[in-house]
XYZ file of C-alpha atoms in Angstrom:
410
model
C -0.022 0.016 0.006
C 1.484 3.389 -1.008
C 1.656 6.359 1.314
C -1.393 8.057 -0.100
C -3.537 4.943 0.210
C -2.252 4.353 3.749
C -3.096 7.915 4.757
C -6.547 7.563 3.240
C -7.146 4.316 5.102
C -5.981 5.911 8.381
C -8.222 8.872 7.777
C -11.146 6.555 7.111
C -10.402 4.575 10.269
C -10.189 7.755 12.343
C -13.431 9.006 10.753
C -15.265 5.799 11.703
C -13.836 5.864 15.199
C -14.771 9.497 15.527
C -18.353 8.771 14.362
C -18.585 5.885 16.816
C -17.310 7.973 19.724
C -19.879 10.596 18.863
C -22.753 8.066 18.617
C -25.962 9.482 20.049
C -28.794 7.454 21.537
C -31.966 9.415 22.306
C -34.384 8.134 24.977
C -37.702 9.626 25.909
C -39.360 8.013 28.892
C -42.059 8.433 31.616
C -39.888 6.829 34.346
C -40.512 9.827 36.507
C -41.878 8.695 39.908
C -39.819 9.569 43.006
C -36.537 7.708 43.037
C -36.972 6.199 39.582
C -35.018 8.827 37.526
C -31.919 8.277 39.651
C -32.150 4.579 39.037
C -32.597 5.165 35.287
C -29.561 7.410 35.252
C -27.581 4.660 37.011
C -28.685 2.235 34.286
C -27.598 4.655 31.610
C -24.256 5.291 33.321
C -23.596 1.555 33.333
C -24.545 1.267 29.680
C -22.290 4.144 28.668
C -19.388 2.671 30.661
C -19.887 -0.658 28.902
C -20.326 1.119 25.569
C -18.028 4.105 25.458
C -18.863 4.726 21.808
C -22.397 5.748 22.748
C -23.685 8.877 24.444
C -27.249 8.864 25.739
C -29.505 11.878 25.426
C -32.249 11.457 28.013
C -35.643 13.210 28.227
C -38.024 12.431 31.071
C -41.734 13.157 30.752
C -44.395 13.050 33.475
C -46.655 9.995 33.268
C -49.704 11.796 31.910
C -47.628 14.050 29.658
C -46.012 11.016 28.112
C -49.347 9.489 27.133
C -50.029 12.546 25.026
C -46.534 13.078 23.692
C -45.873 9.577 22.465
C -48.756 9.675 20.034
C -47.142 12.631 18.373
C -43.392 11.853 18.482
C -43.713 8.288 17.217
C -44.945 9.713 13.907
C -43.217 13.072 13.746
C -39.789 12.901 15.351
C -39.278 9.566 17.174
C -36.409 8.957 19.657
C -34.332 5.844 19.454
C -35.855 4.327 22.621
C -38.986 4.987 24.544
C -41.090 3.478 27.314
C -44.680 2.354 27.178
C -46.953 -0.487 28.342
C -47.435 -4.127 27.290
C -50.587 -5.779 25.974
C -53.296 -3.893 24.107
C -51.697 -0.517 24.788
C -48.547 -1.723 22.986
C -50.525 -3.063 20.018
C -52.095 0.339 19.456
C -48.619 1.307 18.198
C -47.133 -1.991 17.080
C -49.997 -2.995 14.834
C -49.799 0.096 12.598
C -45.985 -0.344 12.418
C -44.831 2.439 14.816
C -42.729 0.065 16.998
C -39.774 -1.887 15.645
C -39.723 -5.741 15.641
C -37.587 -6.962 18.556
C -38.083 -10.721 17.998
C -34.477 -11.435 17.108
C -33.191 -9.428 20.127
C -35.677 -11.300 22.313
C -34.507 -14.758 21.176
C -30.751 -13.969 20.862
C -30.592 -12.743 24.464
C -32.571 -15.730 25.856
C -35.358 -13.459 26.979
C -37.841 -16.081 25.737
C -36.681 -18.039 28.779
C -35.630 -15.281 31.257
C -38.887 -13.349 30.707
C -41.075 -16.250 29.617
C -43.993 -15.093 31.816
C -44.108 -11.843 29.865
C -43.830 -13.397 26.428
C -47.485 -13.194 25.322
C -47.836 -9.589 26.594
C -44.989 -8.203 24.414
C -46.173 -9.766 21.170
C -48.174 -7.907 18.610
C -51.104 -9.205 16.686
C -48.643 -10.707 14.180
C -46.923 -12.774 16.864
C -43.703 -10.749 16.798
C -42.061 -9.153 19.881
C -42.194 -5.401 20.162
C -41.274 -4.657 23.785
C -38.726 -5.552 26.467
C -40.144 -5.435 30.067
C -38.405 -3.471 32.786
C -40.965 -3.543 35.607
C -44.173 -5.177 36.837
C -45.994 -5.291 40.120
C -48.876 -6.821 42.050
C -52.257 -5.318 42.837
C -54.210 -6.275 45.882
C -55.695 -5.091 49.186
C -53.269 -3.012 51.234
C -54.395 -2.500 54.794
C -53.425 -1.035 58.130
C -52.692 -3.958 60.427
C -53.122 -1.861 63.573
C -56.506 -0.383 62.491
C -57.883 -3.814 61.541
C -56.696 -5.359 64.822
C -58.062 -2.498 66.961
C -61.496 -3.140 65.418
C -61.417 -6.921 65.679
C -61.267 -7.396 61.900
C -59.143 -10.142 60.315
C -57.485 -10.180 56.936
C -60.273 -10.849 54.455
C -59.854 -14.248 52.827
C -63.230 -14.449 51.128
C -65.853 -12.098 49.723
C -68.003 -12.661 52.748
C -65.072 -11.694 55.003
C -64.623 -8.475 53.005
C -68.245 -7.449 53.287
C -68.371 -8.325 57.016
C -65.159 -6.338 57.560
C -66.693 -3.281 55.812
C -69.787 -3.457 57.937
C -67.911 -3.769 61.213
C -65.413 -1.009 60.393
C -68.125 1.415 59.253
C -70.080 0.594 62.373
C -67.034 1.578 64.460
C -66.661 4.870 62.621
C -63.765 3.815 60.354
C -63.831 4.179 56.581
C -63.434 0.633 55.376
C -61.956 1.253 51.944
C -59.984 4.354 50.882
C -60.011 5.317 47.231
C -59.682 8.370 44.998
C -61.378 8.114 41.659
C -60.780 11.586 40.274
C -58.389 10.110 37.710
C -60.816 7.164 37.062
C -58.351 4.265 36.862
C -58.622 3.311 40.505
C -62.305 2.454 39.933
C -61.152 0.200 37.050
C -59.113 -1.755 39.546
C -62.349 -2.784 41.308
C -63.948 -3.772 37.985
C -60.927 -5.847 37.006
C -60.847 -7.839 40.175
C -64.621 -8.366 40.421
C -64.758 -9.536 36.772
C -61.695 -11.760 37.149
C -63.066 -13.383 40.302
C -66.603 -13.818 38.906
C -65.986 -14.573 35.209
C -62.276 -15.466 34.844
C -59.499 -14.216 32.679
C -60.670 -15.417 29.258
C -64.024 -13.723 29.663
C -62.308 -10.522 31.012
C -59.920 -10.309 28.047
C -62.662 -10.988 25.507
C -64.674 -8.079 26.998
C -61.548 -5.922 26.923
C -61.074 -6.810 23.239
C -64.573 -5.698 22.408
C -65.781 -9.276 21.770
C -68.521 -9.263 24.437
C -71.272 -6.718 25.087
C -71.376 -4.683 28.308
C -74.973 -5.712 28.613
C -73.877 -9.384 28.785
C -75.523 -11.344 31.592
C -72.124 -12.420 32.831
C -71.545 -8.865 34.108
C -74.730 -8.856 36.175
C -73.057 -10.492 39.177
C -70.012 -8.231 38.843
C -72.083 -5.145 39.312
C -74.304 -6.785 41.924
C -71.247 -7.543 44.095
C -69.879 -4.078 43.546
C -73.274 -2.571 44.474
C -73.178 -4.604 47.718
C -70.047 -2.767 48.748
C -71.379 0.611 47.706
C -74.682 -0.093 49.496
C -72.873 -0.969 52.666
C -71.047 2.377 52.591
C -67.670 0.613 52.192
C -65.926 3.330 50.159
C -64.424 6.698 51.123
C -67.014 9.508 50.910
C -66.554 11.974 48.024
C -63.914 9.771 46.490
C -64.574 11.332 43.037
C -63.029 14.552 44.287
C -59.697 12.884 45.223
C -56.836 11.581 43.065
C -55.189 8.319 44.015
C -52.487 9.956 46.134
C -55.095 11.962 48.105
C -56.985 8.750 48.440
C -54.084 7.240 50.420
C -54.341 10.014 53.118
C -57.072 8.305 55.174
C -54.911 5.205 55.548
C -51.989 7.339 56.612
C -53.943 9.376 59.145
C -55.686 6.232 60.484
C -59.258 7.029 59.510
C -59.427 4.229 56.897
C -58.406 0.613 56.944
C -57.949 -0.833 53.407
C -57.219 0.167 49.789
C -57.227 -1.752 46.518
C -54.137 -0.433 44.738
C -50.810 -1.420 43.083
C -47.632 -1.823 45.080
C -46.362 1.604 43.892
C -48.561 3.035 46.617
C -46.150 1.663 49.199
C -43.900 4.546 48.326
C -46.501 6.903 49.778
C -46.924 4.739 52.900
C -43.176 4.335 53.415
C -42.567 8.115 53.151
C -45.212 8.584 55.841
C -43.409 6.174 58.119
C -46.150 3.499 57.767
C -44.044 0.663 56.371
C -44.279 -1.452 59.559
C -48.055 -0.980 59.813
C -49.008 -1.926 56.268
C -49.941 -5.434 55.031
C -50.860 -6.848 51.675
C -53.339 -9.584 50.830
C -54.450 -11.059 47.553
C -57.951 -9.876 46.485
C -60.289 -12.487 47.993
C -62.012 -15.314 46.176
C -65.610 -14.824 45.199
C -66.674 -17.999 43.346
C -65.591 -21.475 44.464
C -63.583 -23.236 41.782
C -62.708 -20.094 39.843
C -58.922 -19.912 39.346
C -57.193 -16.901 40.915
C -56.157 -14.417 38.292
C -54.280 -11.210 38.999
C -53.614 -7.800 37.647
C -49.832 -7.254 37.028
C -49.224 -4.250 34.809
C -46.043 -4.618 32.750
C -43.939 -1.624 31.808
C -41.772 -1.958 28.737
C -38.945 -0.531 26.566
C -39.539 0.005 22.906
C -37.644 1.069 19.781
C -39.779 3.254 17.536
C -39.859 2.092 13.901
C -38.571 5.502 12.801
C -35.541 5.525 15.211
C -32.405 6.844 13.624
C -30.013 4.709 15.716
C -31.587 1.230 15.891
C -28.251 -0.469 16.308
C -27.464 1.195 19.647
C -31.097 1.099 20.687
C -31.090 -2.656 20.438
C -27.781 -2.734 22.401
C -29.400 -0.686 25.143
C -32.533 -2.878 25.382
C -30.341 -6.017 25.530
C -28.233 -4.360 28.239
C -31.289 -3.176 30.248
C -32.690 -6.700 30.158
C -29.708 -8.321 31.856
C -30.608 -9.611 35.376
C -28.607 -7.062 37.419
C -29.651 -4.184 35.264
C -33.306 -5.286 35.022
C -33.528 -4.958 38.785
C -32.381 -1.313 39.023
C -35.584 0.532 38.262
C -37.857 -1.850 40.147
C -35.709 -1.515 43.248
C -36.311 2.232 43.198
C -39.967 1.991 42.195
C -41.071 -0.709 44.662
C -41.875 -3.054 41.818
C -40.588 -6.396 40.542
C -38.005 -7.094 37.880
C -39.411 -9.196 34.997
C -36.234 -11.091 34.484
C -36.581 -14.311 36.613
C -32.833 -14.330 37.128
C -32.636 -10.883 38.711
C -31.912 -10.596 42.460
C -35.072 -11.200 44.519
C -36.726 -8.226 46.108
C -35.716 -7.443 49.714
C -39.061 -5.826 50.639
C -41.333 -8.271 52.501
C -44.554 -7.120 50.717
C -42.937 -7.334 47.352
C -41.809 -10.874 48.131
C -45.425 -11.750 49.053
C -46.648 -10.181 45.848
C -44.059 -11.985 43.780
C -45.234 -15.315 45.210
C -48.905 -14.468 44.537
C -48.081 -13.574 40.846
C -45.947 -16.726 40.475
C -48.848 -18.879 41.617
C -51.539 -17.008 39.663
C -53.488 -18.947 37.098
C -52.983 -16.054 34.668
C -52.266 -12.353 34.499
C -54.182 -9.377 33.164
C -52.546 -5.971 32.624
C -55.172 -3.548 33.796
C -58.420 -2.371 32.343
C -57.024 0.753 30.681
C -54.126 -1.263 29.246
C -56.080 -4.331 28.137
C -58.688 -2.429 26.205
C -58.816 0.215 23.470
C -57.949 3.679 24.904
C -61.283 5.141 23.779
C -63.164 2.259 25.379
C -61.089 2.548 28.499
C -62.043 6.198 28.857
C -65.745 5.449 28.375
C -65.566 2.420 30.685
C -63.749 4.164 33.564
C -66.147 7.159 33.372
C -68.970 4.637 33.724
C -67.348 2.832 36.656
C -66.827 6.018 38.544
C -70.360 7.067 37.932
C -71.602 3.671 39.123
C -69.664 4.021 42.338
C -71.398 7.354 42.984
C -74.877 6.434 41.661
C -75.284 2.630 41.477
C -78.970 3.013 40.619
C -77.898 4.229 37.166
C -76.347 0.911 36.255
C -78.718 0.007 33.420
C -78.142 3.331 31.697
C -74.404 3.103 32.313
C -74.107 -0.357 30.808
C -76.292 0.627 27.802
C -73.971 3.618 27.238
C -70.895 1.436 27.442
C -72.338 -0.974 25.003
C -73.085 1.843 22.584
C -69.456 2.907 22.889
C -68.223 -0.617 22.327
C -70.235 -0.938 19.075
C -68.922 2.436 17.887
C -65.267 1.738 18.800
C -64.946 -1.900 17.829
C -67.730 -1.881 15.114
C -68.843 -5.354 16.291
């Protein structure tokens, strides 16, 4: 090789090295709850240390802001990596081709084994993988052990136990169940569990997919059970004026005993110094013989189809899925790592929840993640209205059915 060719080759090598060292990976995420951004930055620092040719540009959105922003940036100016949710919410973007296919990454990194329990939830309608999970968590009844004991109420193990507990607590001047439905989704948690316990997972998911009418007789018992709680004054008064955080206040001040919520709420209780007073129990059985299904919302990483730097985006997702790295954000969020090889949680309630989910007959995501966003909005508005005015149930169900026919055209 002559001098000129050698110089040209060296220049090319330096150019490639320079381009690599200046590699940019843009991430837009909603990992914004207290403690979580710090854990995310630690994950990014680890990735950059292991991949010195990549520099990450991070943007953190608030949870609600992200839901609006993602619909715009996926089409107009997508980042290389973003966060979203598994199941039906993911398919809203994967089915029209706005998320990149991650099937090869999934298989090459043995995630089909390490995250086998999440496999069906990260697949699009075409059977391909479009997301890599980074967090999931249990829902259930969280209660004040001291308040329950002071009122002679045991942990509810059956529907009858729950109703009896409500009556006794209310009779003693204690609000049985705290809740804030201002943002609607907390009411959906009650619908999910009542429907899962009465009708099972297959029915629940068919309803969520628009395949069953909201006037179906199978839902009669769901709303009858719910009305039993409302009729016995089980819920916090004026709950429609409180958001979920405000809804936790009665448990913290000792005026309420229980709450149906996800484990993320433990952050509020821990900050209030209530960690040693809180307990968790699986939502009680309603029908004998019905398998116990659970809500376990799964949060996921995605690569937009229009990402400019897919190569490094795939590297980042593979890195984030490794057992030690997959545990970082859950440790800060009070949730569980989806990788079965990650270090087990140290928190006692998380360990209980992990066992419940491991033994569950099947997992749902959550009403507003399992169904179409437009249907979710209509449904949750109806659920909140029902909790305030249960006598309107026929009109509410008729309205939801009208929405289903419009949205799903079935």
